[in-house]
PDB file of C-alpha atoms in Angstrom:
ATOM      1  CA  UNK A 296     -34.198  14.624  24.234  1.00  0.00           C
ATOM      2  CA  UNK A 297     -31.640  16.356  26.931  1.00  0.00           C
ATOM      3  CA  UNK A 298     -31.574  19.479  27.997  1.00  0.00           C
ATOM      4  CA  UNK A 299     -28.426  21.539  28.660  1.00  0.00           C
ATOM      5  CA  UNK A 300     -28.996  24.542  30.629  1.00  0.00           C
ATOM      6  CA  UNK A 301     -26.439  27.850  31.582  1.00  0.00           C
ATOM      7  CA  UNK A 302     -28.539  29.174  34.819  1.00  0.00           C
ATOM      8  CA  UNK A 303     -26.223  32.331  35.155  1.00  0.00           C
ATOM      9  CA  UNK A 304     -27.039  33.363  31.572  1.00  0.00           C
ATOM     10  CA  UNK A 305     -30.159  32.301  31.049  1.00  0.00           C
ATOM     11  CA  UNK A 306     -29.586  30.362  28.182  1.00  0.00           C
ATOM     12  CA  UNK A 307     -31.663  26.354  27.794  1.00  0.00           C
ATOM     13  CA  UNK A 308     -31.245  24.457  25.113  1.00  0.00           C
ATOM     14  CA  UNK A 309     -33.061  21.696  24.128  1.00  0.00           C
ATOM     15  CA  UNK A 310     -31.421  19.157  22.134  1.00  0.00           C
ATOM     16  CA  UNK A 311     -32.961  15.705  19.904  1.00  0.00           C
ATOM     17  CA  UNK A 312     -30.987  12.357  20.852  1.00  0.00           C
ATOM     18  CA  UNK A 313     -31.909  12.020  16.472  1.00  0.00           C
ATOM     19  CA  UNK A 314     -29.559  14.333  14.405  1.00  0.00           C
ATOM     20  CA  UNK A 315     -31.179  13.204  11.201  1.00  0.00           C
ATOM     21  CA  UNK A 316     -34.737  11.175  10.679  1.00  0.00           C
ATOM     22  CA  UNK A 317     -35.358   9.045   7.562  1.00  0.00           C
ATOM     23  CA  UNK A 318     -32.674  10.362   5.222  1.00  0.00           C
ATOM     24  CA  UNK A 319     -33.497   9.498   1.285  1.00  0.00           C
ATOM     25  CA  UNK A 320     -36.552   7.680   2.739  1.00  0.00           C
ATOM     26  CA  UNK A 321     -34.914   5.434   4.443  1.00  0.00           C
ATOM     27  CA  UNK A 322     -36.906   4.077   7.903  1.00  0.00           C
ATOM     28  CA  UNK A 323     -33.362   4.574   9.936  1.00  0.00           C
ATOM     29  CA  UNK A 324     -32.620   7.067  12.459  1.00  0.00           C
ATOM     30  CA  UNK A 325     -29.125   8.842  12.930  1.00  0.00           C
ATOM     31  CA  UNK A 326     -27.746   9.902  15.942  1.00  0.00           C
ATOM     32  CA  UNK A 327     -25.267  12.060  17.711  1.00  0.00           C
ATOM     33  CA  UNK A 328     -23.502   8.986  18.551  1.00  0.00           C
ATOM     34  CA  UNK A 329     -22.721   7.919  15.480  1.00  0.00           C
ATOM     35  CA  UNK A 330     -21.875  11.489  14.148  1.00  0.00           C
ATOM     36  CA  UNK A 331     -19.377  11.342  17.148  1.00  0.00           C
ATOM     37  CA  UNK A 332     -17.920   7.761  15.898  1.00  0.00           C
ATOM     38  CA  UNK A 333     -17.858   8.446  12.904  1.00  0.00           C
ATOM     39  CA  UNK A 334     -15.224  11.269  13.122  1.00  0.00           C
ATOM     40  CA  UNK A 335     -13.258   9.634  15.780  1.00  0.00           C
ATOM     41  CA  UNK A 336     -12.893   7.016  12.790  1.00  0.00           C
ATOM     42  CA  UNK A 337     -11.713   9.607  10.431  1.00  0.00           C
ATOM     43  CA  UNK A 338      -9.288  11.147  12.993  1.00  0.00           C
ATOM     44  CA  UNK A 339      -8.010   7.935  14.040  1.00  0.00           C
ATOM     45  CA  UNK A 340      -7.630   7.164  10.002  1.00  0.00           C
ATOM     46  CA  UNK A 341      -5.901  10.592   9.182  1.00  0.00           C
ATOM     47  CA  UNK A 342      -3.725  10.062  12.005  1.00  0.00           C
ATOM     48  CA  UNK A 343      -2.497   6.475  10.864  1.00  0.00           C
ATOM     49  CA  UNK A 344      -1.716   7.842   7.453  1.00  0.00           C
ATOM     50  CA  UNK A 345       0.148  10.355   8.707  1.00  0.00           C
ATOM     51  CA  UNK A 346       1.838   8.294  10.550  1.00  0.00           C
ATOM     52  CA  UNK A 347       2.214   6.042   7.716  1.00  0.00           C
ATOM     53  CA  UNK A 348       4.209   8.855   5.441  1.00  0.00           C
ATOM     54  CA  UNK A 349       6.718   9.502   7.993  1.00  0.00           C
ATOM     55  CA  UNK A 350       7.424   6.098   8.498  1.00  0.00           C
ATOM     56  CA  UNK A 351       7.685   5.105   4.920  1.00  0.00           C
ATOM     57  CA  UNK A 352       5.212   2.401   4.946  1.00  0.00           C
ATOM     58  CA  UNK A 353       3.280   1.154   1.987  1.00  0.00           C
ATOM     59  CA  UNK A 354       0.249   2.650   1.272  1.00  0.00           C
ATOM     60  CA  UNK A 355      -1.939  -0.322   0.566  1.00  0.00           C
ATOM     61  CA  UNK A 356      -0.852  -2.455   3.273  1.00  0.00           C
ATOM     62  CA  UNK A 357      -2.346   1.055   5.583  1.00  0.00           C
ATOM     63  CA  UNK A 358      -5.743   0.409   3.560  1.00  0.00           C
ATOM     64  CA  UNK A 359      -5.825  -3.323   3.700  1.00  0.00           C
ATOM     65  CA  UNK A 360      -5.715  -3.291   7.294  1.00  0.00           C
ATOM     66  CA  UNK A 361      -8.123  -0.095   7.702  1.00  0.00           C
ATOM     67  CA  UNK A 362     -10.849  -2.277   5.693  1.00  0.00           C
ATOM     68  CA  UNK A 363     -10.096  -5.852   6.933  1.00  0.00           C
ATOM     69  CA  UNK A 364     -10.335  -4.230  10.740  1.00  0.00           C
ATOM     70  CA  UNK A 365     -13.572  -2.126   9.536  1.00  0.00           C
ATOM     71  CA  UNK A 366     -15.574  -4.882   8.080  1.00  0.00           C
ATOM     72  CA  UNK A 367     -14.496  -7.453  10.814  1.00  0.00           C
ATOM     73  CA  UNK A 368     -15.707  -4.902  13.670  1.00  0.00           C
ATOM     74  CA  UNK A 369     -18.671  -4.155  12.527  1.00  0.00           C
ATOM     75  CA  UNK A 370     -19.163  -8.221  11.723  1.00  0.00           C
ATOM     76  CA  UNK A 371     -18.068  -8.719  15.152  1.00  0.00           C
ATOM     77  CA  UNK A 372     -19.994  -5.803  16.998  1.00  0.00           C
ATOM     78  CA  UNK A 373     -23.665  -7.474  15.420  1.00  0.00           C
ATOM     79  CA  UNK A 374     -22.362 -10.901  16.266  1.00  0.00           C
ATOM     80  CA  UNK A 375     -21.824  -9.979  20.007  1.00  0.00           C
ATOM     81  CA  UNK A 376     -24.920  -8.042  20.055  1.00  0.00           C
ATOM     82  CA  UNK A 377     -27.178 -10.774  18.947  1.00  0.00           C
ATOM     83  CA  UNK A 378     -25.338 -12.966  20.942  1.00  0.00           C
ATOM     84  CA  UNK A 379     -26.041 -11.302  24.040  1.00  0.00           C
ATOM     85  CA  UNK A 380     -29.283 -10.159  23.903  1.00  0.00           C
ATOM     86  CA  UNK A 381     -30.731 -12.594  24.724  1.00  0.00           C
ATOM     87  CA  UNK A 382     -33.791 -12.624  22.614  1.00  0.00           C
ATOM     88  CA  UNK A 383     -34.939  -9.234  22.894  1.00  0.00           C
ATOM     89  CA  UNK A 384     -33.799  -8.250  19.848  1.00  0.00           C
ATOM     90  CA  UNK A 385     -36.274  -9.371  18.060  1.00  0.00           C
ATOM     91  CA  UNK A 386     -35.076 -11.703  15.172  1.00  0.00           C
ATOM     92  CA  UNK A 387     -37.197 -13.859  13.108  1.00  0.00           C
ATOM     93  CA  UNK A 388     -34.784 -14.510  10.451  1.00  0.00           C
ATOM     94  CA  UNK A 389     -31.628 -14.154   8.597  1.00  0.00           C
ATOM     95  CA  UNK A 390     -32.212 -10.884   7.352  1.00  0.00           C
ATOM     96  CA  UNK A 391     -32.494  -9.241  10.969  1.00  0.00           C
ATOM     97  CA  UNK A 392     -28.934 -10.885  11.929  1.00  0.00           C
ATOM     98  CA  UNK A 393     -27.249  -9.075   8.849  1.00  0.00           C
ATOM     99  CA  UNK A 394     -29.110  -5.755   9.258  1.00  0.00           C
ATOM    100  CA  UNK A 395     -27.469  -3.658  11.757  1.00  0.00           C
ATOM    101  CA  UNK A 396     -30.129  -1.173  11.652  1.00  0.00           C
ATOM    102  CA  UNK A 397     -32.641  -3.415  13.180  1.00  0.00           C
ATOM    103  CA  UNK A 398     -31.447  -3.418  16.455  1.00  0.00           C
ATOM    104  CA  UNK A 399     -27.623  -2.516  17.919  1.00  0.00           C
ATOM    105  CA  UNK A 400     -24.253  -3.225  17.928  1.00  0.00           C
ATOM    106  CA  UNK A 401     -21.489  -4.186  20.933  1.00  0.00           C
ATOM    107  CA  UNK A 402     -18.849  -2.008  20.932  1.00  0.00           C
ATOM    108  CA  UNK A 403     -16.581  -4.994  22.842  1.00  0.00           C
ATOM    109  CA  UNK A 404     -16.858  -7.715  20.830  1.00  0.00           C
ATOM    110  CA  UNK A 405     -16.225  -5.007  17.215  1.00  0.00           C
ATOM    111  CA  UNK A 406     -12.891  -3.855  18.996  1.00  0.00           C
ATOM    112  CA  UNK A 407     -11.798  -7.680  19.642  1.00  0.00           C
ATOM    113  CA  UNK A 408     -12.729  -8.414  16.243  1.00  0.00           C
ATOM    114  CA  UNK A 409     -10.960  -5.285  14.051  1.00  0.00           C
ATOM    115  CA  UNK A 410      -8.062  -6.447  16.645  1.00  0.00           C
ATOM    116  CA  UNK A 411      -8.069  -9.936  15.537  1.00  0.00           C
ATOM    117  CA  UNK A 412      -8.366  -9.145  11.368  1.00  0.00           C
ATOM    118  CA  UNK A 413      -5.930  -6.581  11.906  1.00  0.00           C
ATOM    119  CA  UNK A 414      -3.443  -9.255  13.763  1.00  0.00           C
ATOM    120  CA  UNK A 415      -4.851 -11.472  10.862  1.00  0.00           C
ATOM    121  CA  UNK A 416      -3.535  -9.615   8.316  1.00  0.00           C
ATOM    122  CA  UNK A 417      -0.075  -8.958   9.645  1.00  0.00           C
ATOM    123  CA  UNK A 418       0.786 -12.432   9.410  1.00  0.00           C
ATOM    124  CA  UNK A 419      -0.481 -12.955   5.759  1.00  0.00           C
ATOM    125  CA  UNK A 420       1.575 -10.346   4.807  1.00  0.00           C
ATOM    126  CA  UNK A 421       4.484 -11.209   7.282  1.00  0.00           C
ATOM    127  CA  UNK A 422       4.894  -8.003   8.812  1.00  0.00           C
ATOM    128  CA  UNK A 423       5.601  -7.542  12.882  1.00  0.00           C
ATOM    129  CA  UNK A 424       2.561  -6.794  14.328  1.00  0.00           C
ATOM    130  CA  UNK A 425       4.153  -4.732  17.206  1.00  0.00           C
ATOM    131  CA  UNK A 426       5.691  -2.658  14.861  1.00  0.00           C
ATOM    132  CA  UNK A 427       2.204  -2.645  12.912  1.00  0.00           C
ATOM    133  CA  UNK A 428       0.090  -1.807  16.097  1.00  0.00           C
ATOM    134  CA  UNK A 429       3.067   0.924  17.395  1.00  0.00           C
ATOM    135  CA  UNK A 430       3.458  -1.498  20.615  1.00  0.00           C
ATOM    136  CA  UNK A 431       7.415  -1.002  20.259  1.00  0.00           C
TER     137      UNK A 431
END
């Protein structure tokens, strides 16, 4: 819990680090952070499709590389989290290495790897990858 606090109007606010607690019974927690990722990832998807129409690009090549990047990154943000924690995370079996609510996630190692499938798939489908990353 932080506290944000306006002295000159007297106004203190008390706010949870949890936005939501066990949601449909679930043991997970969700927080702020997440909320906050989560629409950077919509802006950053609403953006490329825009994008996308102006350039005349091909609408399924857009969502083959949205969900090839997606599912690498968050494959790659577990693997670099279990990879450096060193054992405190806790895992006793296969289960906890797939389960990314069981611990956390590194934010370098998803980027590399939604960069990689994203490289990945512009040469399967033979398209420039500066002109598919906007590096021109």
């Amino acid at each position: 819990m932080f506290t944000i606090a306006f002295q000159k109007m007297g106004i203190l606010m008390e706010i949870k680090n949890v936005l939501i607690s066990e949601p449909f019974g679930w043991k997970i927690e969700i927080g702020w952070n997440l909320l906050l990722l989560l629409l950077a990832l919509l802006t950053g998807l609403c953006y490329g499709y825009f994008l996308l129409k102006k350039q005349g690009g091909k609408k399924i090549d857009f969502f083959d590389y949205v969900l090839s990047s997606l599912f690498a990154g968050l494959v790659g943000a577990r693997f670099g989290y279990i990879l450096f924690s060193g054992g405190r995370s806790g895992i006793h079996s296969f289960l906890d290495i797939v389960n990314p609510f069981s611990g956390g996630l590194s934010l370098t190692f998803g980027l590399v790897a939604a960069f990689l499938a994203g490289f990945l798939c512009c040469r399967v489908k033979k398209l420039s990858a500066f002109q598919v990353f906007d590096a021109t």
